[in-house]
Amino acid sequence: MLELFKYNFFINALWASLFTAITCGIIGTYIVTRRIVFISGGISHSSFGGLGIGYFLGINPIIGAAVFSVLTSLGIEALSKKSELREDSLIGMTWSFGMAVGIIFVFLTPGYASDLMSYLFGNILTVSGNDLYMMAALSVIIILTFYYLFKEILFLSFDREFAETQGVPVSLISYLLIALVALTIVINIRVVGTVMVISLLTIPQAAANILSQNYRHIIFYSIFFAFLSNVFGLFLSYYLNIPSGASIILFSIIIYIFIKLGNVIYLRIQLSRTLRSKHTG
Amino acid sequence: MDNNKKLLIELNSIAAGYNNNIVLDNINLKVHELDFLGIIGANGSGKTTLLKIILGLLKPLKGTMNSYFNSHDASEGGIGYLPQQNLFDRKFPITVQDVVLSGLSSRVGVLKTFSHKDKTLVSDILSQMGICGLKSRAIGTLSGGQMQRVFLARALVSSPKVLILDEPDTFVDQTFSDAFYDILKELNEKIAIILVSHDLGMISSHVKAIACINRTLYYHDSNIIDKKLLDSYHCPIDLITHGDLPHRVLKTHENGEPCHA
């Protein structure tokens, strides 16, 4: 196993595990607490449209997806507040439309789209140096955003209207954050794929939420659980030669179940202790 | 109305609405210091829209709103707001202390962090509400009455001149309701209160004046009102009680345990 660490692709994959954990851990906490999981699912699937356009134009599909997703996310944020359309209907439309655009452009592109599978289902073992630079840059941007705007993000997520009465620039920050959600999704397509990226934005946070009711702690636990899932998933992906998206999700669910079971057992013990002390006392 | 009292908020022929749908028309209202105004109206009468205008969340289509607070002194709060309770996410991971701190956001400003003094203010208001021990609890783990106190603390932590309460009776049991109105009565010795409700019976024995809203506003400078008068105001509210309005015997409010920051 140790000889793996000699390979560049493996070192890259480990770095990717870390950056994925940081970006998804923080942004996922925002998504889950703000209850915009469905919007994020829509953005991640519609990003396929950008991938397809990228293929067709012969540019890096990730760049295509980044532009497409940021525009989509800002569009959803703007329209959902103003238009007559129901927000979830709007998301459903964007979701399928993005996929359709992607499929049309992939089929129009001459030749076989060789790494299409890795964009759909993730391949952490093919993350390049360029991918890593983008992931590192996004990690820094997200950390700085949450460091400097933490109280605003917390308050607007909890009670948007009250935050607005307090002069918090809720619209501006919401636009900024939805753009960061889109970029997080796109940057992590390499690792878990468009279809499954939503998992790293929700499962570690669900596990973290069992352990803590504190927003800051949930962020740190989520990063930790996401990192564990990524590393275990990476090994499984390597040894079984399966898409890393699937193996990572498998481990994140296993971690969730462990935490949940542990928590149930802990609460049982606590309860019986309390009952016993009442009995004797 | 007592004209010697200082004017705090003034609405001049306000019209407001959404997408060409006029919800409020020709609203005139003056709120003075130490007023205790109950605004009543049925669902869809424009209560929420009026609140949004006063809170600055919605721009009026017509008319002007002026507020007269000490704008040069940032430590003087303007409006404290207690929103409807059914609107927030009970599973949201936020502590009681952070909820109350959010009431100081406008004073502290974006990109800045809360100081020790801000946290002391939070502790002080929590102990006044008698819930200091709950400071680090998650908001979702509290009972309805405790939550209401937390949100009241959030509204009051900035020492506002006017307190606005939107349907504060939702989800509050009778026992706490009495205590709650005692707190309001005590607060009213220092600040003006605007209480919005769809139910006149609950509030009439506490307020000093009643305004009925139904697209426009009818100001009634007393808390005694009957069905005939309501009809003349075109205010479709069912009076829960007929004849004499019930008089509550108000208990004296006891301050909670002292609390250290």
mmCIF file of N, CA and C in Angstrom, chain B residues 190-247:
data_model
loop_
_atom_site.group_PDB
_atom_site.id
_atom_site.type_symbol
_atom_site.label_atom_id
_atom_site.label_comp_id
_atom_site.label_asym_id
_atom_site.label_seq_id
_atom_site.Cartn_x
_atom_site.Cartn_y
_atom_site.Cartn_z
ATOM 1 N N LYS B 190 -41.207 52.517 29.312
ATOM 2 C CA LYS B 190 -40.031 53.163 28.715
ATOM 3 C C LYS B 190 -40.097 53.316 27.208
ATOM 4 N N ILE B 191 -40.727 52.372 26.521
ATOM 5 C CA ILE B 191 -40.720 52.439 25.056
ATOM 6 C C ILE B 191 -42.131 52.285 24.481
ATOM 7 N N ALA B 192 -42.278 52.688 23.241
ATOM 8 C CA ALA B 192 -43.555 52.519 22.538
ATOM 9 C C ALA B 192 -43.662 51.095 22.010
ATOM 10 N N ILE B 193 -44.878 50.580 21.972
ATOM 11 C CA ILE B 193 -45.091 49.219 21.494
ATOM 12 C C ILE B 193 -46.186 49.216 20.431
ATOM 13 N N ILE B 194 -45.923 48.524 19.346
ATOM 14 C CA ILE B 194 -46.955 48.289 18.330
ATOM 15 C C ILE B 194 -47.173 46.789 18.266
ATOM 16 N N LEU B 195 -48.424 46.380 18.490
ATOM 17 C CA LEU B 195 -48.722 44.966 18.536
ATOM 18 C C LEU B 195 -49.719 44.646 17.430
ATOM 19 N N VAL B 196 -49.356 43.740 16.555
ATOM 20 C CA VAL B 196 -50.223 43.400 15.434
ATOM 21 C C VAL B 196 -50.900 42.073 15.715
ATOM 22 N N SER B 197 -52.204 42.017 15.511
ATOM 23 C CA SER B 197 -52.905 40.772 15.780
ATOM 24 C C SER B 197 -54.153 40.655 14.914
ATOM 25 N N HIS B 198 -54.609 39.424 14.727
ATOM 26 C CA HIS B 198 -55.888 39.247 14.034
ATOM 27 C C HIS B 198 -57.007 39.130 15.060
ATOM 28 N N ASP B 199 -56.627 39.100 16.317
ATOM 29 C CA ASP B 199 -57.591 38.802 17.367
ATOM 30 C C ASP B 199 -57.630 39.950 18.382
ATOM 31 N N LEU B 200 -58.715 40.693 18.358
ATOM 32 C CA LEU B 200 -58.824 41.853 19.234
ATOM 33 C C LEU B 200 -58.941 41.448 20.700
ATOM 34 N N GLY B 201 -59.651 40.348 20.950
ATOM 35 C CA GLY B 201 -59.932 39.931 22.322
ATOM 36 C C GLY B 201 -58.677 39.752 23.147
ATOM 37 N N MET B 202 -57.630 39.217 22.514
ATOM 38 C CA MET B 202 -56.402 38.949 23.247
ATOM 39 C C MET B 202 -55.687 40.224 23.661
ATOM 40 N N ILE B 203 -55.809 41.262 22.846
ATOM 41 C CA ILE B 203 -54.934 42.402 23.081
ATOM 42 C C ILE B 203 -55.625 43.613 23.688
ATOM 43 N N SER B 204 -56.966 43.658 23.592
ATOM 44 C CA SER B 204 -57.620 44.929 23.889
ATOM 45 C C SER B 204 -57.427 45.397 25.322
ATOM 46 N N SER B 205 -57.244 44.449 26.263
ATOM 47 C CA SER B 205 -57.090 44.904 27.642
ATOM 48 C C SER B 205 -55.669 45.395 27.934
ATOM 49 N N HIS B 206 -54.784 45.237 26.974
ATOM 50 C CA HIS B 206 -53.401 45.654 27.209
ATOM 51 C C HIS B 206 -53.029 46.942 26.494
ATOM 52 N N VAL B 207 -53.652 47.180 25.338
ATOM 53 C CA VAL B 207 -53.218 48.324 24.533
ATOM 54 C C VAL B 207 -53.895 49.616 24.987
ATOM 55 N N LYS B 208 -53.302 50.741 24.561
ATOM 56 C CA LYS B 208 -53.886 52.039 24.888
ATOM 57 C C LYS B 208 -54.736 52.555 23.736
ATOM 58 N N ALA B 209 -54.415 52.157 22.529
ATOM 59 C CA ALA B 209 -55.172 52.596 21.358
ATOM 60 C C ALA B 209 -55.234 51.455 20.361
ATOM 61 N N ILE B 210 -56.268 51.477 19.532
ATOM 62 C CA ILE B 210 -56.456 50.410 18.556
ATOM 63 C C ILE B 210 -56.529 51.021 17.164
ATOM 64 N N ALA B 211 -55.862 50.412 16.216
ATOM 65 C CA ALA B 211 -56.025 50.814 14.829
ATOM 66 C C ALA B 211 -56.514 49.601 14.053
ATOM 67 N N CYS B 212 -57.582 49.807 13.278
ATOM 68 C CA CYS B 212 -58.101 48.711 12.476
ATOM 69 C C CYS B 212 -57.577 48.861 11.067
ATOM 70 N N ILE B 213 -57.116 47.764 10.507
ATOM 71 C CA ILE B 213 -56.586 47.854 9.160
ATOM 72 C C ILE B 213 -57.415 46.987 8.222
ATOM 73 N N ASN B 214 -57.810 47.585 7.128
ATOM 74 C CA ASN B 214 -58.465 46.861 6.063
ATOM 75 C C ASN B 214 -58.253 47.695 4.815
ATOM 76 N N ARG B 215 -57.122 47.525 4.222
ATOM 77 C CA ARG B 215 -56.643 48.316 3.092
ATOM 78 C C ARG B 215 -56.258 49.728 3.504
ATOM 79 N N THR B 216 -57.075 50.358 4.341
ATOM 80 C CA THR B 216 -56.635 51.608 4.938
ATOM 81 C C THR B 216 -56.761 51.484 6.456
ATOM 82 N N LEU B 217 -56.329 52.510 7.170
ATOM 83 C CA LEU B 217 -56.193 52.377 8.615
ATOM 84 C C LEU B 217 -57.142 53.331 9.339
ATOM 85 N N TYR B 218 -57.871 52.801 10.320
ATOM 86 C CA TYR B 218 -58.755 53.638 11.136
ATOM 87 C C TYR B 218 -58.203 53.679 12.549
ATOM 88 N N TYR B 219 -57.819 54.853 13.001
ATOM 89 C CA TYR B 219 -57.200 54.975 14.308
ATOM 90 C C TYR B 219 -58.270 55.241 15.354
ATOM 91 N N HIS B 220 -58.234 54.503 16.449
ATOM 92 C CA HIS B 220 -59.222 54.614 17.503
ATOM 93 C C HIS B 220 -58.463 54.827 18.809
ATOM 94 N N ASP B 221 -58.576 56.033 19.368
ATOM 95 C CA ASP B 221 -57.687 56.418 20.463
ATOM 96 C C ASP B 221 -58.163 55.908 21.816
ATOM 97 N N SER B 222 -58.460 54.626 21.891
ATOM 98 C CA SER B 222 -58.907 54.028 23.143
ATOM 99 C C SER B 222 -58.851 52.527 22.968
ATOM 100 N N ASN B 223 -58.849 51.794 24.058
ATOM 101 C CA ASN B 223 -58.855 50.342 23.893
ATOM 102 C C ASN B 223 -60.258 49.764 24.062
ATOM 103 N N ILE B 224 -61.247 50.645 24.185
ATOM 104 C CA ILE B 224 -62.629 50.185 24.266
ATOM 105 C C ILE B 224 -63.244 50.311 22.874
ATOM 106 N N ILE B 225 -63.689 49.207 22.356
ATOM 107 C CA ILE B 225 -64.243 49.246 21.009
ATOM 108 C C ILE B 225 -65.373 48.221 20.956
ATOM 109 N N ASP B 226 -66.424 48.507 20.194
ATOM 110 C CA ASP B 226 -67.489 47.516 20.071
ATOM 111 C C ASP B 226 -67.754 47.183 18.610
ATOM 112 N N LYS B 227 -68.641 46.251 18.436
ATOM 113 C CA LYS B 227 -68.912 45.720 17.102
ATOM 114 C C LYS B 227 -69.359 46.823 16.140
ATOM 115 N N LYS B 228 -70.191 47.751 16.673
ATOM 116 C CA LYS B 228 -70.742 48.802 15.815
ATOM 117 C C LYS B 228 -69.631 49.695 15.271
ATOM 118 N N LEU B 229 -68.714 50.000 16.169
ATOM 119 C CA LEU B 229 -67.602 50.857 15.785
ATOM 120 C C LEU B 229 -66.701 50.157 14.767
ATOM 121 N N LEU B 230 -66.477 48.868 15.031
ATOM 122 C CA LEU B 230 -65.664 48.086 14.103
ATOM 123 C C LEU B 230 -66.297 48.086 12.718
ATOM 124 N N ASP B 231 -67.618 47.946 12.696
ATOM 125 C CA ASP B 231 -68.322 47.960 11.412
ATOM 126 C C ASP B 231 -68.148 49.299 10.715
ATOM 127 N N SER B 232 -68.225 50.371 11.500
ATOM 128 C CA SER B 232 -68.080 51.692 10.906
ATOM 129 C C SER B 232 -66.675 51.902 10.363
ATOM 130 N N TYR B 233 -65.702 51.143 10.915
ATOM 131 C CA TYR B 233 -64.335 51.211 10.396
ATOM 132 C C TYR B 233 -64.133 50.237 9.227
ATOM 133 N N HIS B 234 -65.177 49.553 8.841
ATOM 134 C CA HIS B 234 -65.068 48.502 7.808
ATOM 135 C C HIS B 234 -64.003 47.486 8.190
ATOM 136 N N CYS B 235 -64.025 47.102 9.444
ATOM 137 C CA CYS B 235 -62.990 46.211 9.940
ATOM 138 C C CYS B 235 -63.605 44.855 10.248
ATOM 139 N N PRO B 236 -63.448 43.890 9.354
ATOM 140 C CA PRO B 236 -64.145 42.609 9.514
ATOM 141 C C PRO B 236 -63.484 41.710 10.547
ATOM 142 N N ILE B 237 -63.622 42.081 11.807
ATOM 143 C CA ILE B 237 -63.024 41.300 12.886
ATOM 144 C C ILE B 237 -64.158 40.781 13.753
ATOM 145 N N ASP B 238 -64.111 39.517 14.095
ATOM 146 C CA ASP B 238 -65.106 38.997 15.029
ATOM 147 C C ASP B 238 -64.656 39.283 16.440
ATOM 148 N N LEU B 239 -65.510 39.916 17.186
ATOM 149 C CA LEU B 239 -65.158 40.125 18.584
ATOM 150 C C LEU B 239 -65.385 38.818 19.332
ATOM 151 N N ILE B 240 -64.370 38.348 19.989
ATOM 152 C CA ILE B 240 -64.490 37.090 20.723
ATOM 153 C C ILE B 240 -65.372 37.320 21.945
ATOM 154 N N THR B 241 -65.220 38.489 22.549
ATOM 155 C CA THR B 241 -66.015 38.794 23.733
ATOM 156 C C THR B 241 -67.008 39.887 23.389
ATOM 157 N N HIS B 242 -68.202 39.801 23.949
ATOM 158 C CA HIS B 242 -69.184 40.862 23.742
ATOM 159 C C HIS B 242 -69.388 41.591 25.052
ATOM 160 N N GLY B 243 -69.931 42.778 24.962
ATOM 161 C CA GLY B 243 -70.152 43.551 26.177
ATOM 162 C C GLY B 243 -68.829 44.011 26.744
ATOM 163 N N ASP B 244 -68.721 43.956 28.050
ATOM 164 C CA ASP B 244 -67.489 44.436 28.683
ATOM 165 C C ASP B 244 -66.330 43.526 28.339
ATOM 166 N N LEU B 245 -65.231 44.155 28.028
ATOM 167 C CA LEU B 245 -64.054 43.362 27.713
ATOM 168 C C LEU B 245 -63.444 42.845 29.002
ATOM 169 N N PRO B 246 -62.913 41.647 28.985
ATOM 170 C CA PRO B 246 -62.395 41.069 30.231
ATOM 171 C C PRO B 246 -61.209 41.867 30.743
ATOM 172 N N HIS B 247 -61.162 41.982 32.040
ATOM 173 C CA HIS B 247 -60.066 42.707 32.652
ATOM 174 C C HIS B 247 -59.125 41.709 33.287
#
